[in-house]
Short mmCIF file of C-alpha atoms in Angstrom, two decimals:
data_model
loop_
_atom_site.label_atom_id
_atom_site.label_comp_id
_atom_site.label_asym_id
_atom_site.label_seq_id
_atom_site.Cartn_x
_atom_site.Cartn_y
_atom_site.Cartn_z
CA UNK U 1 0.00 0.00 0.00
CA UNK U 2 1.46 3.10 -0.95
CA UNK U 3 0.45 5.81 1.91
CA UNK U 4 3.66 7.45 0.51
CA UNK U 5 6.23 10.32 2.43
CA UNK U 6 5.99 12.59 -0.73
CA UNK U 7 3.21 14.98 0.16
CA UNK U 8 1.06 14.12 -2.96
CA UNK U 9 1.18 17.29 -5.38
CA UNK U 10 4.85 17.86 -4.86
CA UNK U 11 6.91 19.22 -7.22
CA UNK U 12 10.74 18.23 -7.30
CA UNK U 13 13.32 18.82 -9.51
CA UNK U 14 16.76 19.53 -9.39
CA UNK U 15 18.59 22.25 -8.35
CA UNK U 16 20.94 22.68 -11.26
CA UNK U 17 17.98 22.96 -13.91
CA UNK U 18 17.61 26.07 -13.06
CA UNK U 19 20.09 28.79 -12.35
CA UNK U 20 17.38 30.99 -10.75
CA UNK U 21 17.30 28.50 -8.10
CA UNK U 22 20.58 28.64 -7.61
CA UNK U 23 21.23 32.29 -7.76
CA UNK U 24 18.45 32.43 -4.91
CA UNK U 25 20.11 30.09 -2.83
CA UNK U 26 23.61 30.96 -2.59
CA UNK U 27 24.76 33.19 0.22
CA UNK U 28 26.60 36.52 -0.77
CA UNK U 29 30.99 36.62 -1.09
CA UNK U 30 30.45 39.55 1.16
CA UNK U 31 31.74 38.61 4.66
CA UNK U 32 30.15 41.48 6.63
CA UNK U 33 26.83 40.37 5.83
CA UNK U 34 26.88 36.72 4.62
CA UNK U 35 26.82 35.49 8.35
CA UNK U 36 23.68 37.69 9.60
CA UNK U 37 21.75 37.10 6.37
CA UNK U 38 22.41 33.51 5.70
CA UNK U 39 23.46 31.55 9.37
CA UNK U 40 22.79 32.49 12.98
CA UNK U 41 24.52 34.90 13.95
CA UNK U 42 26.19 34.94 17.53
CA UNK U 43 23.50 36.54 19.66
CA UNK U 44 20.88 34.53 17.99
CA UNK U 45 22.97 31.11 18.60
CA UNK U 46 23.60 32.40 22.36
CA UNK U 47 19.59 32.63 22.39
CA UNK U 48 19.50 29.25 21.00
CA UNK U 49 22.06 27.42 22.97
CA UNK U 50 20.71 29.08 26.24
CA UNK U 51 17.07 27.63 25.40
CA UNK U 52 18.51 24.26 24.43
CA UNK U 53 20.17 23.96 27.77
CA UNK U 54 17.94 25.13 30.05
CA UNK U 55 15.03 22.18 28.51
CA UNK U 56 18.00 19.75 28.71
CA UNK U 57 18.87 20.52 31.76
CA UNK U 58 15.81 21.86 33.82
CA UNK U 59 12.77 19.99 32.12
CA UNK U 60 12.03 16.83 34.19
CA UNK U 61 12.10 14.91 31.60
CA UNK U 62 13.94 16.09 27.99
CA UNK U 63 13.86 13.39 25.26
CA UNK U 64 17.91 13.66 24.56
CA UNK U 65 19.91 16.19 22.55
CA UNK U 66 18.67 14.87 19.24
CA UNK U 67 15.46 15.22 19.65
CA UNK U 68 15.38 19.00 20.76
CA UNK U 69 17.27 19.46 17.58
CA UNK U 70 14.82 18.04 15.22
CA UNK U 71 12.33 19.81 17.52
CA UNK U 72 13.89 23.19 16.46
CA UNK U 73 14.21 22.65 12.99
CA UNK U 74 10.65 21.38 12.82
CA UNK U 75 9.49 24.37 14.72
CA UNK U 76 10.84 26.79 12.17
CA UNK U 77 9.79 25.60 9.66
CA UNK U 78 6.04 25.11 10.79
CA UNK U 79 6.53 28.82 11.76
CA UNK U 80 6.60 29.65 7.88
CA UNK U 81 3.24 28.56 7.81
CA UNK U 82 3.60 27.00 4.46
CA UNK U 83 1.35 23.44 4.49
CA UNK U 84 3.77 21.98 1.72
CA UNK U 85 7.42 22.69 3.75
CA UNK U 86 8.19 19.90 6.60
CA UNK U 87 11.32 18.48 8.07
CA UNK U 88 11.26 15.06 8.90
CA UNK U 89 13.85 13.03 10.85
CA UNK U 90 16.62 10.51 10.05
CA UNK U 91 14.32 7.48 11.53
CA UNK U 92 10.92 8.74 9.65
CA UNK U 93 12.98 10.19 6.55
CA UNK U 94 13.70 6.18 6.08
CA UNK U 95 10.64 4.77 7.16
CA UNK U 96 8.74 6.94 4.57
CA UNK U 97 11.26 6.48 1.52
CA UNK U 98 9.90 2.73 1.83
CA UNK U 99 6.55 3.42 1.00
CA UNK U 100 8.17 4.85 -2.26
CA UNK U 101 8.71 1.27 -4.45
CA UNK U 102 6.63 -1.95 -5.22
CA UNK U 103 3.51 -3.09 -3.97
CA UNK U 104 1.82 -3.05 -0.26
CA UNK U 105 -0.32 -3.79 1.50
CA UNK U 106 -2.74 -1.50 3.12
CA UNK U 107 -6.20 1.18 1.86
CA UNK U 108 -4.60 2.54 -0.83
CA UNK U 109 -4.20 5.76 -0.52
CA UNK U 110 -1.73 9.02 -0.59
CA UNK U 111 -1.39 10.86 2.55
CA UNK U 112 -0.11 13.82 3.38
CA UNK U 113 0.59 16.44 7.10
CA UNK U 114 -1.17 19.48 6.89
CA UNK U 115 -1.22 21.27 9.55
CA UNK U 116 -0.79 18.66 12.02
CA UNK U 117 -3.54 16.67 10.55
CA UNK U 118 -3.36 13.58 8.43
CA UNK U 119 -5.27 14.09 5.12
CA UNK U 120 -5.69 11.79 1.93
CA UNK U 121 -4.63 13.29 -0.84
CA UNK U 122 -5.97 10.60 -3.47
CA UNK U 123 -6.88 7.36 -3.84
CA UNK U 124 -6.33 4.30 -5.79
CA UNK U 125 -8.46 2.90 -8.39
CA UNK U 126 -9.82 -0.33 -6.67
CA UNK U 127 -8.51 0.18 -3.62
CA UNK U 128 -10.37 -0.76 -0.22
CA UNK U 129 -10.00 2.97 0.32
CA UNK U 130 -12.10 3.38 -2.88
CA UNK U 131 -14.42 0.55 -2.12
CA UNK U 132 -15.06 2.17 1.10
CA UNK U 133 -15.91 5.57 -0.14
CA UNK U 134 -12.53 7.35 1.50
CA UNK U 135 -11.72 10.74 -0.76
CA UNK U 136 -9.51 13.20 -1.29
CA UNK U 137 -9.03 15.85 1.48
CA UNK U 138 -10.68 13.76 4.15
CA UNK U 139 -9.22 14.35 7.11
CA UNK U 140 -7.83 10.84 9.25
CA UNK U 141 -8.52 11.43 13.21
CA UNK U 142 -8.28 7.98 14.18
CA UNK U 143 -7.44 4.32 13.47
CA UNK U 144 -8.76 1.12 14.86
CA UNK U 145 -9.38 3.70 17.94
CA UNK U 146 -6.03 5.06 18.17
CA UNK U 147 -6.14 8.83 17.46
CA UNK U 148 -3.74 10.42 14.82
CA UNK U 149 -3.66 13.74 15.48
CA UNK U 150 -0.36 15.26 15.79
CA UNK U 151 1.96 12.17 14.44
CA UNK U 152 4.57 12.39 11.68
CA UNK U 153 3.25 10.85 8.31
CA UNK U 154 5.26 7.56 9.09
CA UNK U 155 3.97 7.21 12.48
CA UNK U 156 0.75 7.36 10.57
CA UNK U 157 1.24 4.92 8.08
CA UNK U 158 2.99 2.85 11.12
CA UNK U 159 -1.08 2.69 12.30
CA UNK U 160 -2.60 2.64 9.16
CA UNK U 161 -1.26 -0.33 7.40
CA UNK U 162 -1.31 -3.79 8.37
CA UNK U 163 -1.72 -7.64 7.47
CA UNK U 164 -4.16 -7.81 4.66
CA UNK U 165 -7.38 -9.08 6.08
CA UNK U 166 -7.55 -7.20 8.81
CA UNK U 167 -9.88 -4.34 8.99
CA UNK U 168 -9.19 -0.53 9.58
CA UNK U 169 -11.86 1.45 11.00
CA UNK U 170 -11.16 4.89 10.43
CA UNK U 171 -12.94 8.26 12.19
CA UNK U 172 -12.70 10.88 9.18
CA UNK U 173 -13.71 14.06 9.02
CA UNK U 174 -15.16 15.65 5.57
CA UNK U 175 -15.36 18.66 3.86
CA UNK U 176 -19.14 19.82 3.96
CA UNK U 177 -20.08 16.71 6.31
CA UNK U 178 -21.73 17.43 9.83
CA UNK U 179 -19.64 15.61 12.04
CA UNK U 180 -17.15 13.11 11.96
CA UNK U 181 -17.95 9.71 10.02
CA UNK U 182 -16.65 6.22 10.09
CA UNK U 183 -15.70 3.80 7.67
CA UNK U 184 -14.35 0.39 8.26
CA UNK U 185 -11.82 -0.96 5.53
CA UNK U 186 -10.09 -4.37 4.95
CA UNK U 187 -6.42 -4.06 3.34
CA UNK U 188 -5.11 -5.83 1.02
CA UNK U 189 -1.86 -5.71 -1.66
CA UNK U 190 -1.71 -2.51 -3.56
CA UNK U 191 -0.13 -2.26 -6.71
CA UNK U 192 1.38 1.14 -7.79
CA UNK U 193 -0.10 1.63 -11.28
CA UNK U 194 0.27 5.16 -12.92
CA UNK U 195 -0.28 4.69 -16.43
CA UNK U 196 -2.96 2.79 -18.06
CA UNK U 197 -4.91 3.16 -21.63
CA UNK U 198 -7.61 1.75 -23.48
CA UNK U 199 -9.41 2.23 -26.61
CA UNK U 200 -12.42 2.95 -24.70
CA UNK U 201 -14.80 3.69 -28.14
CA UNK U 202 -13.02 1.04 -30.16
CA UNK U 203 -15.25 1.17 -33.31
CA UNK U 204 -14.84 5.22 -33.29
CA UNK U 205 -11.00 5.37 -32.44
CA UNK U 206 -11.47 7.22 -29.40
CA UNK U 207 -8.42 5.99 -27.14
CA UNK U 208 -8.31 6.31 -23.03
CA UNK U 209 -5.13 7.53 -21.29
CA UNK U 210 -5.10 7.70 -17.32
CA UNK U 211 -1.79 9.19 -15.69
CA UNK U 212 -2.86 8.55 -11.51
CA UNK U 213 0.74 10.51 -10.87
CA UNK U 214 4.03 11.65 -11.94
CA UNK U 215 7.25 9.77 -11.13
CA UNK U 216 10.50 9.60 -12.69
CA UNK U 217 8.92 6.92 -14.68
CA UNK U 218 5.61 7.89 -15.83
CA UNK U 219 6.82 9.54 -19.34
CA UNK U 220 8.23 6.41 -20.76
CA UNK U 221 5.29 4.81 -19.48
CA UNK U 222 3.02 7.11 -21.02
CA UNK U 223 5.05 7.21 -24.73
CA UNK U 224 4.52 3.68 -24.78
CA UNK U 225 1.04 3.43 -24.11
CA UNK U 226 0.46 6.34 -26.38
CA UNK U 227 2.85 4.94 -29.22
CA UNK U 228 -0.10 1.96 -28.76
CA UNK U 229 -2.74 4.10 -29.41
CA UNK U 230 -1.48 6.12 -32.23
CA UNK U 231 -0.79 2.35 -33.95
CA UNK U 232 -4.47 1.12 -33.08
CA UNK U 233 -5.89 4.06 -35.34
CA UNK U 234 -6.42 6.97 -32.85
CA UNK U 235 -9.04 9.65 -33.60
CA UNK U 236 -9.52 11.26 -30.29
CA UNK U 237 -7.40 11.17 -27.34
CA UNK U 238 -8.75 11.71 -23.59
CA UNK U 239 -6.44 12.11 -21.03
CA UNK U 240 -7.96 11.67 -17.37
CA UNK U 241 -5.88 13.62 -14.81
CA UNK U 242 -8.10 13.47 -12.34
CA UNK U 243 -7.41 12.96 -8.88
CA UNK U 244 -3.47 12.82 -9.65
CA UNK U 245 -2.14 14.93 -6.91
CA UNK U 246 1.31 15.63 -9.21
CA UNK U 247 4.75 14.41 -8.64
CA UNK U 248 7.64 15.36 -10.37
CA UNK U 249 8.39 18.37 -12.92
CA UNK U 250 10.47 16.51 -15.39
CA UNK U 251 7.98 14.16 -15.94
CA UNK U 252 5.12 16.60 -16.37
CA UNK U 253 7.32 18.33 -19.04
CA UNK U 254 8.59 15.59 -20.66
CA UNK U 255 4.43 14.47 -21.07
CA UNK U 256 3.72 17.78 -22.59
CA UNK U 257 6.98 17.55 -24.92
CA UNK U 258 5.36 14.57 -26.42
CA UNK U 259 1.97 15.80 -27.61
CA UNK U 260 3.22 19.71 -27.69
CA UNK U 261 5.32 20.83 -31.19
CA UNK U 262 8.67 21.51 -30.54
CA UNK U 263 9.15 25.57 -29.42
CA UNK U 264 5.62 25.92 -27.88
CA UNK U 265 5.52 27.28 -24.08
CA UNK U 266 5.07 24.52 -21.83
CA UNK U 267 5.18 26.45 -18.24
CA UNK U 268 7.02 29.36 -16.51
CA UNK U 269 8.86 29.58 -13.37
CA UNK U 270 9.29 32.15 -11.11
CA UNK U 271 12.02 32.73 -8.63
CA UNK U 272 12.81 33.91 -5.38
CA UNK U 273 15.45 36.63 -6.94
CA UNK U 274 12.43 37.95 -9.37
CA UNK U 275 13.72 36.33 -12.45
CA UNK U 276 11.68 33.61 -14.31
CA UNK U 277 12.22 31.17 -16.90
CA UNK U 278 9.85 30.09 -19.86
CA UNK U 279 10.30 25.80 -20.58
CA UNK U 280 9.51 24.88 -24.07
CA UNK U 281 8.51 21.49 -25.63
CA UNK U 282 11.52 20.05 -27.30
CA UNK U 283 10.60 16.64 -27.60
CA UNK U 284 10.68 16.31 -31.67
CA UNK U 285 7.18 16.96 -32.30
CA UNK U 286 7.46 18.94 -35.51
CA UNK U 287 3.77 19.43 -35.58
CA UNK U 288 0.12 19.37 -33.62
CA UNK U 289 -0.91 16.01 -33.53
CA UNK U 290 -3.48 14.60 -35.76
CA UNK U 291 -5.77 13.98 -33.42
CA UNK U 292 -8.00 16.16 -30.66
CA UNK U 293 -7.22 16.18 -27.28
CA UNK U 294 -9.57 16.49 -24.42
CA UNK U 295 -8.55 16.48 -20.83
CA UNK U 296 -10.51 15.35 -17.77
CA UNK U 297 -9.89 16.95 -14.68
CA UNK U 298 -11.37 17.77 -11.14
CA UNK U 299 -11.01 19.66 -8.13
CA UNK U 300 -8.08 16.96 -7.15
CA UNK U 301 -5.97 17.49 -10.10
CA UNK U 302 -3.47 19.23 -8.56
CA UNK U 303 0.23 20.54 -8.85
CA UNK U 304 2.33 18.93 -12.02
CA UNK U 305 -1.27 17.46 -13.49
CA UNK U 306 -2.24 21.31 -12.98
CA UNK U 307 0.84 22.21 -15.32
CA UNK U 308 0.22 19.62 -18.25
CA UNK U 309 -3.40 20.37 -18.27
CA UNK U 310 -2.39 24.46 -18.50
CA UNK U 311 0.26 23.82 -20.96
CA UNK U 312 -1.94 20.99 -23.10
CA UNK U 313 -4.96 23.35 -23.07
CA UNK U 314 -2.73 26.97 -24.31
CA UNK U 315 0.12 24.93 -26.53
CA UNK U 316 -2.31 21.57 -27.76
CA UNK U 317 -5.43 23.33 -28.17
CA UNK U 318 -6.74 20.47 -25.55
CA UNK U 319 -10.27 20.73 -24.69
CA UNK U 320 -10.40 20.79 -20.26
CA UNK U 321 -13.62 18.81 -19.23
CA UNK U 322 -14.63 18.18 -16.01
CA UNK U 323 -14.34 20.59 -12.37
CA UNK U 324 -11.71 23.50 -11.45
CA UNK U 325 -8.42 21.79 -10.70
CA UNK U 326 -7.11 21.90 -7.14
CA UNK U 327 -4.88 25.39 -7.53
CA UNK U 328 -1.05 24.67 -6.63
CA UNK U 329 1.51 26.36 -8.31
CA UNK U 330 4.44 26.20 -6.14
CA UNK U 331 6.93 24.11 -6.35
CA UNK U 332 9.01 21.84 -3.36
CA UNK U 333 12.58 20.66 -3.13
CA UNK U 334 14.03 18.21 -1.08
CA UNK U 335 17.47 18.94 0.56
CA UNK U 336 19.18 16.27 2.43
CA UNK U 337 22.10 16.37 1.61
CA UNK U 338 22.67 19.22 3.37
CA UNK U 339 22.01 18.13 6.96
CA UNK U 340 24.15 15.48 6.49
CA UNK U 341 22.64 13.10 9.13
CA UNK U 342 20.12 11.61 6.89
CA UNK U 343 17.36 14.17 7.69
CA UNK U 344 15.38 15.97 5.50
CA UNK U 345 14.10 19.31 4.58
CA UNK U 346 11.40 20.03 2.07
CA UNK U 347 10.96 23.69 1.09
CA UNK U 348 8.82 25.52 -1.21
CA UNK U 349 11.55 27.12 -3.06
CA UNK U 350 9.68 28.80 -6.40
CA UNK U 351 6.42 29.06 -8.26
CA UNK U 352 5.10 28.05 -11.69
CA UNK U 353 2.63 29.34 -13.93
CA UNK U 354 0.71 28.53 -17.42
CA UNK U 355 2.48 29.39 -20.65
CA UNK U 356 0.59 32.52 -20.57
CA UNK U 357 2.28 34.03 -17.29
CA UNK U 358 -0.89 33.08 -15.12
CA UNK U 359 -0.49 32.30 -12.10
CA UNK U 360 -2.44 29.20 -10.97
CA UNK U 361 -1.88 29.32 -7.12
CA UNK U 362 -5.17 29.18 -5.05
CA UNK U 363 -7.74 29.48 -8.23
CA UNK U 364 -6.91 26.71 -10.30
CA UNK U 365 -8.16 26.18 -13.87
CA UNK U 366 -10.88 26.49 -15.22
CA UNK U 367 -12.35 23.81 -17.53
CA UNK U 368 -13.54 24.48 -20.83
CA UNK U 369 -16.72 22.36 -20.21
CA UNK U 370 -17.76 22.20 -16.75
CA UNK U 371 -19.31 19.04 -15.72
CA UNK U 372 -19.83 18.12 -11.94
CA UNK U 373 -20.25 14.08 -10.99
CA UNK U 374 -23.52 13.20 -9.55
CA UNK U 375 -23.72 12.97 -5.49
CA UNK U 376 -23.38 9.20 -5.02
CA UNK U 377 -19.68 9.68 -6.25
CA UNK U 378 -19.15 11.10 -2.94
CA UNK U 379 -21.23 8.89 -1.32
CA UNK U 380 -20.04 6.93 1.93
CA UNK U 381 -19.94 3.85 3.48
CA UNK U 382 -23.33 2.76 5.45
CA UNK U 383 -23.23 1.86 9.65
CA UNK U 384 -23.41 -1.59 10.04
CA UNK U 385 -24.24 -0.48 13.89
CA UNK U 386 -27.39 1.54 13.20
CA UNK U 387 -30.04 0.56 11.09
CA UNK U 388 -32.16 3.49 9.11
CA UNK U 389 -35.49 3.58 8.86
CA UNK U 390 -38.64 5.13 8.23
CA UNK U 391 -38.90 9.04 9.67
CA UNK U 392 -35.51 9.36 10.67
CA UNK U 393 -33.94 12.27 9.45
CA UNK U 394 -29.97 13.15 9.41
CA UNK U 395 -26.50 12.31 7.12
CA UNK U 396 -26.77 9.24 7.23
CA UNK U 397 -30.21 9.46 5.54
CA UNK U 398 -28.71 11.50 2.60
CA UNK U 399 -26.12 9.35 2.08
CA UNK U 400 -28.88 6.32 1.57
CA UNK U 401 -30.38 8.73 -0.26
CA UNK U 402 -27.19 9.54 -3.06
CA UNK U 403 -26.23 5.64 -2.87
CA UNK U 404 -30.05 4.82 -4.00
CA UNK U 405 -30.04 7.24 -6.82
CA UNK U 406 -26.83 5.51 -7.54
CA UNK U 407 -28.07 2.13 -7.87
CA UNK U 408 -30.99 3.44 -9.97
CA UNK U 409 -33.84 3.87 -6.99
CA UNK U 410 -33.85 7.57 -6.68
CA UNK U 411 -36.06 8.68 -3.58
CA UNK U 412 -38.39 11.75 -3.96
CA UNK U 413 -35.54 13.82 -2.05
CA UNK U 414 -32.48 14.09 -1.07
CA UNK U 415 -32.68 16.60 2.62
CA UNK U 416 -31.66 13.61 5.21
CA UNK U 417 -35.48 12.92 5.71
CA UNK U 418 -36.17 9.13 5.17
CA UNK U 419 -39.78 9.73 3.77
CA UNK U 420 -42.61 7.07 2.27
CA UNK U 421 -40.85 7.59 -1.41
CA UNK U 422 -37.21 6.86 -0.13
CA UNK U 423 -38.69 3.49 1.91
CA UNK U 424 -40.84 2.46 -1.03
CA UNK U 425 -37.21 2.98 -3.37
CA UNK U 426 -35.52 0.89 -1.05
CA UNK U 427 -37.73 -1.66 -0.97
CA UNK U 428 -38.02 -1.90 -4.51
CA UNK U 429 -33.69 -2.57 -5.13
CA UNK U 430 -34.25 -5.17 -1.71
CA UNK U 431 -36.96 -6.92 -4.06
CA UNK U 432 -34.60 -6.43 -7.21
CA UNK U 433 -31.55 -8.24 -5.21
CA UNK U 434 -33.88 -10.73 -3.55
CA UNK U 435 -33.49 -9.33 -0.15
CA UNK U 436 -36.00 -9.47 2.41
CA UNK U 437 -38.42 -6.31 1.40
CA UNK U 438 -38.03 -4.63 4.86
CA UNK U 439 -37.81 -1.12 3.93
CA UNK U 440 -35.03 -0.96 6.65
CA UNK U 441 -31.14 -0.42 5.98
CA UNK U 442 -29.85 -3.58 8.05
CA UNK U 443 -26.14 -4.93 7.54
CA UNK U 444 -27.36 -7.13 4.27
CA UNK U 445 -28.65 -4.31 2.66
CA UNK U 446 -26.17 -2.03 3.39
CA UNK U 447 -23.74 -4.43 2.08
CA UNK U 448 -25.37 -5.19 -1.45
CA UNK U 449 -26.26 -1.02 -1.94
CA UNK U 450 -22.20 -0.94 -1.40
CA UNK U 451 -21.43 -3.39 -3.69
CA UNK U 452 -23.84 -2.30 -6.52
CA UNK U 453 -22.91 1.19 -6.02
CA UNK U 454 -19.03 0.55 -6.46
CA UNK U 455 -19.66 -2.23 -9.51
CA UNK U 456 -21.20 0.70 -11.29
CA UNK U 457 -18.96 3.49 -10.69
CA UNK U 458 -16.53 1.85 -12.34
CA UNK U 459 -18.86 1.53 -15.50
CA UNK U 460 -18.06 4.65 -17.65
CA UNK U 461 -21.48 5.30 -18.40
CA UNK U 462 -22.27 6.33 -15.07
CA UNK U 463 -18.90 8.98 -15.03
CA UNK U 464 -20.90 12.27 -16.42
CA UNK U 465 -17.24 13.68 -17.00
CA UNK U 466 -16.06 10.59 -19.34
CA UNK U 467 -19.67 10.69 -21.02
CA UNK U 468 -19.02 15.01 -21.80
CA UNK U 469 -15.72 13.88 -23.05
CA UNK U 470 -16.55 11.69 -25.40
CA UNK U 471 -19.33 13.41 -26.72
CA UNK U 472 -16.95 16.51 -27.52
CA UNK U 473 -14.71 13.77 -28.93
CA UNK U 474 -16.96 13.11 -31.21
CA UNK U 475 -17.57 16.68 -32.29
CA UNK U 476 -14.05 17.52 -32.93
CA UNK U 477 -13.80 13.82 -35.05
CA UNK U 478 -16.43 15.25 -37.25
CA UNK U 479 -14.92 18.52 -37.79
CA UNK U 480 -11.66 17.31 -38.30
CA UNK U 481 -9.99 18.91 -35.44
#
C-alpha cells in the first residue's frame, strides 16, 4: 500500500535545472553580511544554545539532545506557515522512503501532514480505500481507535497499514459533512499503477489515457502506451488527470513535450530573486498532432497534473472537461544532503505558472466544459451499527439517499429525511436483489447497496465527465480537429 512520504502534489526537480534556483540560494561573497543574512549569527545562537540547555537541563524529563534538535528545525519551519514545507527526521525520513517502491499492503491511498492533521490526498483505483468511499481531502482522526492527530506521516502509516485481512476502521472528518464519520476498511496488496490506456470507443477510435501521478517513470510509461494508441488508429485522445495529486516536474514536461510541437511554451517559473524562466517542448514533435485532445480533470488534479493540463490546453489546443483543478503552483525541493545526518528538509523554493504568465496558485483552472459528478460519487460507506429507517432524518439518511439514486432507486428527495418515497425505493432494489423487502437499511442491505454502487462506478457510463468527453470527442472527429 502506498500511503507514501511525498506529500502528494509535490513538485521536485533539481537544483541545477535552473540557475534561478541557484542564484536564490547561494549566500553573498560579502563577509560582513553573509553570516547575519544567511546563518545564525552569535547573539541569535547564544539565544539558542541558552534555550537548548535550560530544557535539557531543567525539564524533568527532555527526550535527549537529538530530539530537541529536530524539535527546532521542525518548529521553524512550521513557523513559515507554508502546508507543503516539513522536516522530517533521520528514523521517519527512512521509514517513509519505503513506501516509495513496489507493492503493499494497506487502503490505498496518498497521505499527506497538513497542519498537524493527516489528510488523503488521493486514492487508488480499486482500492479498499475506494471501495469504502474514503476521498480526497478527508481528514484521518483515528485508526482502529487510536487517534492520529499530531503524528509524523510515518507514524501514521505505522497505524494505518497492516496484514491484509484485517480491517481498519477509520474516524474521518469531511469537507461539507456534519460531524465526523466512520468507515471500516479491509487491506489488502496494492499495486502502484500510474499509467494505463484503453481504446475505450473502439469502433470510433477514441483511445483512453489515465496518468494517476508523476514519477521519474511515468513519461516512458506514457510514450509507450500512447505509441499503442497512435498504432491502433487513434481519432480522439482523452487524457484523465483526475485525482493525480502531481509528482515530479520533469515528468510533467517531458508528457507535454510529447503531444506539444517543438518551441511551444510549456510552463514558466518564477524565482525567489524575481527572475523567471519560460520551458519549451523540445521533444521532436514537428507538428500538432493529428488527433484532438480532451482532458478530464477535477477539483483533485493538482500541482504537475495542474501544469500539463495548462500547458496541453494553451500549446495543444486540448479541450479541459470536467471541475476547477485543485490550484497549486508552487513548487518543493528536497534537501538532504545538506544536513548530512540523513534528515530531510522540504521547502517551497519557487512558483510556476501557465504558458501565458498566469499564475495558478489558489484558483486553479478552469475547464472548458464544466461538468460536476452526480452525489453518489461522494457517497459513503453505510453503519453496520445503526439501522435506518422510516422518519428518521440526518446524514446518514442523505447518504442512503445519493447511494439509491446511484443504484438506480432515486427517492423523492435528497434533505436527510427518510420519507414514504425513499422506503418504497428501497424496498423496490431489496426486491430487485432478492433481499427481504423490509424497507429498513440492516447490515445485508447495506452491504449489497455498497457493492452495486461501487460495480457501477466503475462503469463509464455512469462517469458524467467521461460521457461530456466523449461526446466533444466526437464533435471535434467530425470537424476534423
Amino acid at each position: 500500500m502506498v500511503l507514501t512520504a511525498v506529500a502528494a502534489g509535490m513538485i521536485t526537480y533539481a537544483a541545477l535545472r535552473y540557475p534561478g534556483f541557484m542564484r536564490m540560494e547561494q549566500p553573498s561573497n560579502e563577509p560582513a553580511t553573509a553570516s547575519e543574512k544567511y546563518g545564525i549569527n552569535a547573539k541569535e545562537l547564544t539565544k539558542l544554545n541558552k534555550a537548548y540547555e535550560l530544557i535539557l537541563n531543567s525539564f524533568m524529563s527532555p527526550d535527549g539532545r537529538e530530539a530537541l534538535l529536530d524539535g527546532a528545525i521542525r518548529g521553524m519551519v512550521e513557523s513559515m506557515n507554508d502546508p507543503y514545507s516539513a522536516y522530517t527526521s533521520k528514523e521517519q525520513t527512512e521509514s517513509e522512503s519505503e513506501e516509495l517502491h513496489g507493492a503493499f499492503t494497506g487502503i490505498g491511498a496518498y497521505l499527506s501532514v497538513v497542519k498537524g492533521t493527516i489528510v488523503v490526498e488521493s486514492i487508488f483505483k480499486g482500492s479498499p480505500a475506494e471501495r469504502a468511499g474514503l476521498l480526497p481531502d478527508d481528514v484521518l482522526l483515528s485508526v482502529n481507535g487510536e487517534s492520529l492527530q499530531g503524528l509524523s506521516l510515518s507514524e501514521a502509516v505505522a497505524k494505518i497499514r497492516g496484514p491484509k485481512g484485517t480491517k481498519a476502521k477509520l474516524n474521518v472528518n469531511r469537507k461539507g459533512v456534519t460531524g465526523p464519520i466512520d468507515l471500516e476498511l479491509v487491506r489488502d496488496r496494492i499495486e502502484m499503477v500510474t499509467v494505463y490506456s484503453e481504446f475505450a470507443v473502439a469502433e470510433e477510435g477514441i483511445g483512453y489515457l489515465a496518468i494517476r501521478k508523476f514519477g521519474s517513470d511515468t513519461s516512458s510509461k506514457v510514450a509507450a502506451e500512447l505509441a499503442d494508441l497512435e498504432k491502433g488508429g487513434l481519432k480522439a485522445l482523452i487524457l484523465d488527470l483526475r485525482d493525480n495529486p502531481g509528482g515530479t516536474v520533469p515528468s510533467a514536461e517531458d508528457i507535454a513535450s510529447q503531444l506539444i510541437p517543438d518551441g511551444k511554451p510549456i510552463v514558466q517559473y518564477g524565482y525567489k530573486d524575481g527572475t523567471s524562466e519560460t520551458v519549451k517542448a523540445n521533444g521532436g514533435l514537428t507538428e500538432a498532432k493529428p488527433y484532438p485532445i480532451i482532458v478530464l480533470v477535477n477539483k483533485e488534479t493538482a500541482s504537475a497534473a495542474e501544469l500539463l493540463a495548462g500547458a496541453l490546453k494553451l500549446s495543444a489546443g486540448a479541450v479541459l472537461v470536467g471541475e476547477k483543478t485543485y490550484g497549486k503552483g508552487l513548487v518543493q525541493m528536497y534537501f538532504d544532503k545538506e544536513l548530512d545526518d540523513g534528515s530531510r528538509l522540504k521547502l517551497t523554493v519557487y512558483k510556476w505558472m501557465l504558458p501565458d504568465g498566469t499564475w495558478i496558485n489558489e484558483t486553479g483552472i478552469a475547464p472548458d466544459i464544466e461538468v460536476r459528478q452526480p452525489d453518489y460519487f461522494g457517497a459513503t460507506q453505510l453503519s453496520r451499527d445503526t439501522v435506518l429507517q422510516f422518519d428518521q432524518a440526518g446524514q446518514s439518511v442523505a447518504n442512503l439517499q445519493a447511494i439509491l439514486e446511484g443504484v438506480g432507486f432515486p427517492a423523492d428527495r435528497r434533505d436527510g429525511y427518510f420519507s414514504q418515497a425513499t422506503k418504497d425505493a428501497l424496498e423496490a432494489f431489496q426486491k430487485q436483489e432478492n433481499l427481504q423487502a423490509t424497507g429498513v437499511v440492516d447490515a445485508a442491505t447495506a452491504q449489497r447497496l455498497e457493492e452495486v454502487l461501487y460495480d457501477r462506478l466503475q462503469r463509464k457510463e455512469y462517469d458524467a465527465q467521461w460521457t461530456a468527453a466523449v461526446a466533444k470527442a466526437r464533435i471535434l472527429i467530425a470537424a476534423g480537429s
